[in-house]
Amino acid sequence: MFTRIDHVGIAVASIDDELPAWQERFGMAPSHRETVEEQGVEAVLFDVGENHVELIAPLGPETGVARFIESRGPGLHHVAYQVQDIDAVLAQLQEAGVQMIDTEPRTGIRNSRVAFIHPKSAGGVLTEIVQPAEGSH
Ligand code: ZN
C-alpha cells in the first residue's frame, strides 16, 4: 500500500526565520519552495536521499498549522507515505474503516495528490499519503 516514506513534515512559525538555521546547522539546501493556498501553508522541501523533510509554516492564524503551533508548539507535524495510486489506496483505507480527514485527494506540493489520515487511526500521528506528480519523485 505504502511504497516508502515520502517526507516528514515539521511545523515552524516562519520559513524565513527557520531556513537559515537548517542551512547552517545541517548544510541542507532547499530543493523546492511553494505556497500551498489550499492547505494554508508555505512549504520548503529538503532532499535527504530519496526522501524529504518538509518545513511548513502557516499562511495565517486561522490555518490548521497555526492552530497546531499554538497548542503544541513547533515540531513534528505529520509523516507522509508515498503511494502509486491514491484513489485505490483511499478506497482501501475507507473500506478498512480508517478514519480519514480527506475522502478525496487534494492538491499538494509540486502538484502531487495528497490526502490526510486522522491521527486517531495512525498511532496519534497526522498521516499523509502522497501520489507524486508524473516525473517527480
Ligand atoms: Zn506533507
PDB file of C-alpha atoms and ligand atoms in Angstrom:
ATOM      1  CA  MET A   1       0.000   0.000   0.000  1.00  0.00           C
ATOM      2  CA  PHE A   2       2.680   2.487   1.057  1.00  0.00           C
ATOM      3  CA  THR A   3       5.807   2.310  -1.091  1.00  0.00           C
ATOM      4  CA  ARG A   4       8.099   4.398   1.080  1.00  0.00           C
ATOM      5  CA  ILE A   5       8.258   7.360   3.422  1.00  0.00           C
ATOM      6  CA  ASP A   6       7.888  10.403   1.191  1.00  0.00           C
ATOM      7  CA  HIS A   7       8.584  13.058   3.787  1.00  0.00           C
ATOM      8  CA  VAL A   8       8.352  14.145   7.371  1.00  0.00           C
ATOM      9  CA  GLY A   9       6.532  17.432   7.928  1.00  0.00           C
ATOM     10  CA  ILE A  10       7.807  19.841  10.554  1.00  0.00           C
ATOM     11  CA  ALA A  11       5.710  22.840  11.610  1.00  0.00           C
ATOM     12  CA  VAL A  12       7.584  26.098  12.056  1.00  0.00           C
ATOM     13  CA  ALA A  13       6.287  29.607  12.719  1.00  0.00           C
ATOM     14  CA  SER A  14       8.142  31.176   9.791  1.00  0.00           C
ATOM     15  CA  ILE A  15      10.070  29.688   6.882  1.00  0.00           C
ATOM     16  CA  ASP A  16      12.209  32.792   6.546  1.00  0.00           C
ATOM     17  CA  ASP A  17      13.207  32.672  10.214  1.00  0.00           C
ATOM     18  CA  GLU A  18      13.890  28.935  10.231  1.00  0.00           C
ATOM     19  CA  LEU A  19      15.540  28.333   6.875  1.00  0.00           C
ATOM     20  CA  PRO A  20      18.977  29.855   7.581  1.00  0.00           C
ATOM     21  CA  ALA A  21      19.402  27.655  10.659  1.00  0.00           C
ATOM     22  CA  TRP A  22      18.775  24.490   8.651  1.00  0.00           C
ATOM     23  CA  GLN A  23      21.222  25.587   6.019  1.00  0.00           C
ATOM     24  CA  GLU A  24      23.898  26.489   8.559  1.00  0.00           C
ATOM     25  CA  ARG A  25      23.446  23.615  11.034  1.00  0.00           C
ATOM     26  CA  PHE A  26      22.851  20.771   8.642  1.00  0.00           C
ATOM     27  CA  GLY A  27      24.207  22.039   5.343  1.00  0.00           C
ATOM     28  CA  MET A  28      20.821  21.432   3.750  1.00  0.00           C
ATOM     29  CA  ALA A  29      19.745  23.499   0.749  1.00  0.00           C
ATOM     30  CA  PRO A  30      16.065  23.692  -0.071  1.00  0.00           C
ATOM     31  CA  SER A  31      15.162  21.900  -3.294  1.00  0.00           C
ATOM     32  CA  HIS A  32      11.713  23.425  -3.547  1.00  0.00           C
ATOM     33  CA  ARG A  33       9.647  26.224  -2.043  1.00  0.00           C
ATOM     34  CA  GLU A  34       5.950  26.714  -2.607  1.00  0.00           C
ATOM     35  CA  THR A  35       2.854  28.349  -1.172  1.00  0.00           C
ATOM     36  CA  VAL A  36       0.033  25.816  -0.976  1.00  0.00           C
ATOM     37  CA  GLU A  37      -3.050  28.001  -0.503  1.00  0.00           C
ATOM     38  CA  GLU A  38      -5.377  25.039  -0.231  1.00  0.00           C
ATOM     39  CA  GLN A  39      -3.533  23.801   2.849  1.00  0.00           C
ATOM     40  CA  GLY A  40      -2.856  27.265   4.232  1.00  0.00           C
ATOM     41  CA  VAL A  41       0.901  26.755   4.299  1.00  0.00           C
ATOM     42  CA  GLU A  42       4.167  27.859   2.859  1.00  0.00           C
ATOM     43  CA  ALA A  43       6.380  24.826   2.397  1.00  0.00           C
ATOM     44  CA  VAL A  44      10.041  24.132   1.785  1.00  0.00           C
ATOM     45  CA  LEU A  45      11.468  20.755   0.845  1.00  0.00           C
ATOM     46  CA  PHE A  46      14.932  19.449   1.629  1.00  0.00           C
ATOM     47  CA  ASP A  47      16.091  16.302  -0.130  1.00  0.00           C
ATOM     48  CA  VAL A  48      17.511  13.620   2.144  1.00  0.00           C
ATOM     49  CA  GLY A  49      18.471  10.748  -0.117  1.00  0.00           C
ATOM     50  CA  GLU A  50      15.289   9.823  -1.974  1.00  0.00           C
ATOM     51  CA  ASN A  51      13.142  11.244   0.817  1.00  0.00           C
ATOM     52  CA  HIS A  52      12.366  14.715   2.030  1.00  0.00           C
ATOM     53  CA  VAL A  53      11.964  16.869   5.053  1.00  0.00           C
ATOM     54  CA  GLU A  54       9.194  19.411   4.633  1.00  0.00           C
ATOM     55  CA  LEU A  55       9.117  22.591   6.681  1.00  0.00           C
ATOM     56  CA  ILE A  56       5.641  24.078   6.779  1.00  0.00           C
ATOM     57  CA  ALA A  57       4.658  27.475   8.093  1.00  0.00           C
ATOM     58  CA  PRO A  58       1.117  28.825   8.413  1.00  0.00           C
ATOM     59  CA  LEU A  59      -0.147  31.460   5.965  1.00  0.00           C
ATOM     60  CA  GLY A  60      -2.485  32.899   8.574  1.00  0.00           C
ATOM     61  CA  PRO A  61      -3.767  32.479  12.131  1.00  0.00           C
ATOM     62  CA  GLU A  62      -6.889  30.523  11.084  1.00  0.00           C
ATOM     63  CA  THR A  63      -4.980  27.715   9.392  1.00  0.00           C
ATOM     64  CA  GLY A  64      -4.603  24.219  10.796  1.00  0.00           C
ATOM     65  CA  VAL A  65      -0.840  24.596  11.099  1.00  0.00           C
ATOM     66  CA  ALA A  66      -1.216  27.862  13.049  1.00  0.00           C
ATOM     67  CA  ARG A  67      -3.588  26.126  15.484  1.00  0.00           C
ATOM     68  CA  PHE A  68      -1.174  23.196  15.764  1.00  0.00           C
ATOM     69  CA  ILE A  69       1.728  25.505  16.681  1.00  0.00           C
ATOM     70  CA  GLU A  70      -0.449  27.438  19.103  1.00  0.00           C
ATOM     71  CA  SER A  71      -1.500  24.340  21.007  1.00  0.00           C
ATOM     72  CA  ARG A  72       1.637  22.174  20.761  1.00  0.00           C
ATOM     73  CA  GLY A  73       4.450  24.447  19.673  1.00  0.00           C
ATOM     74  CA  PRO A  74       6.612  23.934  16.605  1.00  0.00           C
ATOM     75  CA  GLY A  75       7.680  20.377  15.868  1.00  0.00           C
ATOM     76  CA  LEU A  76       6.806  17.121  14.139  1.00  0.00           C
ATOM     77  CA  HIS A  77       3.510  17.719  12.340  1.00  0.00           C
ATOM     78  CA  HIS A  78       2.976  14.719  10.075  1.00  0.00           C
ATOM     79  CA  VAL A  79       4.518  11.714   8.383  1.00  0.00           C
ATOM     80  CA  ALA A  80       3.843  11.206   4.678  1.00  0.00           C
ATOM     81  CA  TYR A  81       3.873   7.896   2.837  1.00  0.00           C
ATOM     82  CA  GLN A  82       4.156   7.624  -0.897  1.00  0.00           C
ATOM     83  CA  VAL A  83       1.568   5.648  -2.842  1.00  0.00           C
ATOM     84  CA  GLN A  84       1.290   4.816  -6.526  1.00  0.00           C
ATOM     85  CA  ASP A  85      -2.474   5.088  -6.909  1.00  0.00           C
ATOM     86  CA  ILE A  86      -4.024   7.388  -4.341  1.00  0.00           C
ATOM     87  CA  ASP A  87      -7.596   6.711  -5.473  1.00  0.00           C
ATOM     88  CA  ALA A  88      -7.164   2.984  -4.940  1.00  0.00           C
ATOM     89  CA  VAL A  89      -5.435   3.467  -1.581  1.00  0.00           C
ATOM     90  CA  LEU A  90      -8.145   5.871  -0.378  1.00  0.00           C
ATOM     91  CA  ALA A  91     -10.802   3.320  -1.269  1.00  0.00           C
ATOM     92  CA  GLN A  92      -8.889   0.565   0.531  1.00  0.00           C
ATOM     93  CA  LEU A  93      -8.397   2.691   3.642  1.00  0.00           C
ATOM     94  CA  GLN A  94     -12.055   3.684   3.826  1.00  0.00           C
ATOM     95  CA  GLU A  95     -13.147   0.118   3.315  1.00  0.00           C
ATOM     96  CA  ALA A  96     -10.879  -0.874   6.201  1.00  0.00           C
ATOM     97  CA  GLY A  97     -12.617   1.696   8.412  1.00  0.00           C
ATOM     98  CA  VAL A  98      -9.653   4.040   8.673  1.00  0.00           C
ATOM     99  CA  GLN A  99     -10.714   7.485   9.863  1.00  0.00           C
ATOM    100  CA  MET A 100      -9.869   9.928   7.086  1.00  0.00           C
ATOM    101  CA  ILE A 101      -9.604  13.705   7.172  1.00  0.00           C
ATOM    102  CA  ASP A 102      -9.824  13.758   3.363  1.00  0.00           C
ATOM    103  CA  THR A 103     -12.057  11.369   1.489  1.00  0.00           C
ATOM    104  CA  GLU A 104     -10.972  12.871  -1.832  1.00  0.00           C
ATOM    105  CA  PRO A 105      -7.396  13.709  -2.878  1.00  0.00           C
ATOM    106  CA  ARG A 106      -6.401  17.350  -2.849  1.00  0.00           C
ATOM    107  CA  THR A 107      -3.512  19.160  -4.472  1.00  0.00           C
ATOM    108  CA  GLY A 108      -0.265  19.116  -2.542  1.00  0.00           C
ATOM    109  CA  ILE A 109       3.205  20.482  -3.045  1.00  0.00           C
ATOM    110  CA  ARG A 110       4.718  20.067  -6.536  1.00  0.00           C
ATOM    111  CA  ASN A 111       1.300  19.164  -7.950  1.00  0.00           C
ATOM    112  CA  SER A 112       1.183  15.941  -6.028  1.00  0.00           C
ATOM    113  CA  ARG A 113      -2.156  14.475  -4.994  1.00  0.00           C
ATOM    114  CA  VAL A 114      -2.464  14.068  -1.240  1.00  0.00           C
ATOM    115  CA  ALA A 115      -4.931  13.009   1.442  1.00  0.00           C
ATOM    116  CA  PHE A 116      -4.685  13.036   5.220  1.00  0.00           C
ATOM    117  CA  ILE A 117      -5.488  10.212   7.627  1.00  0.00           C
ATOM    118  CA  HIS A 118      -6.774  11.206  11.054  1.00  0.00           C
ATOM    119  CA  PRO A 119      -4.207  10.750  13.847  1.00  0.00           C
ATOM    120  CA  LYS A 120      -6.733   8.540  15.681  1.00  0.00           C
ATOM    121  CA  SER A 121      -6.198   5.905  13.015  1.00  0.00           C
ATOM    122  CA  ALA A 122      -2.412   6.242  12.824  1.00  0.00           C
ATOM    123  CA  GLY A 123      -0.895   5.989  16.265  1.00  0.00           C
ATOM    124  CA  GLY A 124      -1.658   9.581  17.186  1.00  0.00           C
ATOM    125  CA  VAL A 125       0.323  10.972  14.251  1.00  0.00           C
ATOM    126  CA  LEU A 126      -1.258  13.003  11.472  1.00  0.00           C
ATOM    127  CA  THR A 127      -0.503  10.918   8.394  1.00  0.00           C
ATOM    128  CA  GLU A 128      -0.442  11.986   4.764  1.00  0.00           C
ATOM    129  CA  ILE A 129      -0.493   9.845   1.681  1.00  0.00           C
ATOM    130  CA  VAL A 130       1.140  11.281  -1.421  1.00  0.00           C
ATOM    131  CA  GLN A 131       0.971  10.366  -5.059  1.00  0.00           C
ATOM    132  CA  PRO A 132       3.726  12.394  -6.715  1.00  0.00           C
ATOM    133  CA  ALA A 133       3.008  14.171  -9.986  1.00  0.00           C
ATOM    134  CA  GLU A 134       4.305  12.385 -13.070  1.00  0.00           C
ATOM    135  CA  GLY A 135       8.022  12.936 -13.433  1.00  0.00           C
ATOM    136  CA  SER A 136       8.774  13.975  -9.856  1.00  0.00           C
ATOM    137  CA  HIS A 137       9.800  11.733  -7.015  1.00  0.00           C
TER     138      HIS A 137
HETATM  139 ZN    ZN B   1       3.386  16.900   3.869  1.00  0.00          ZN
END
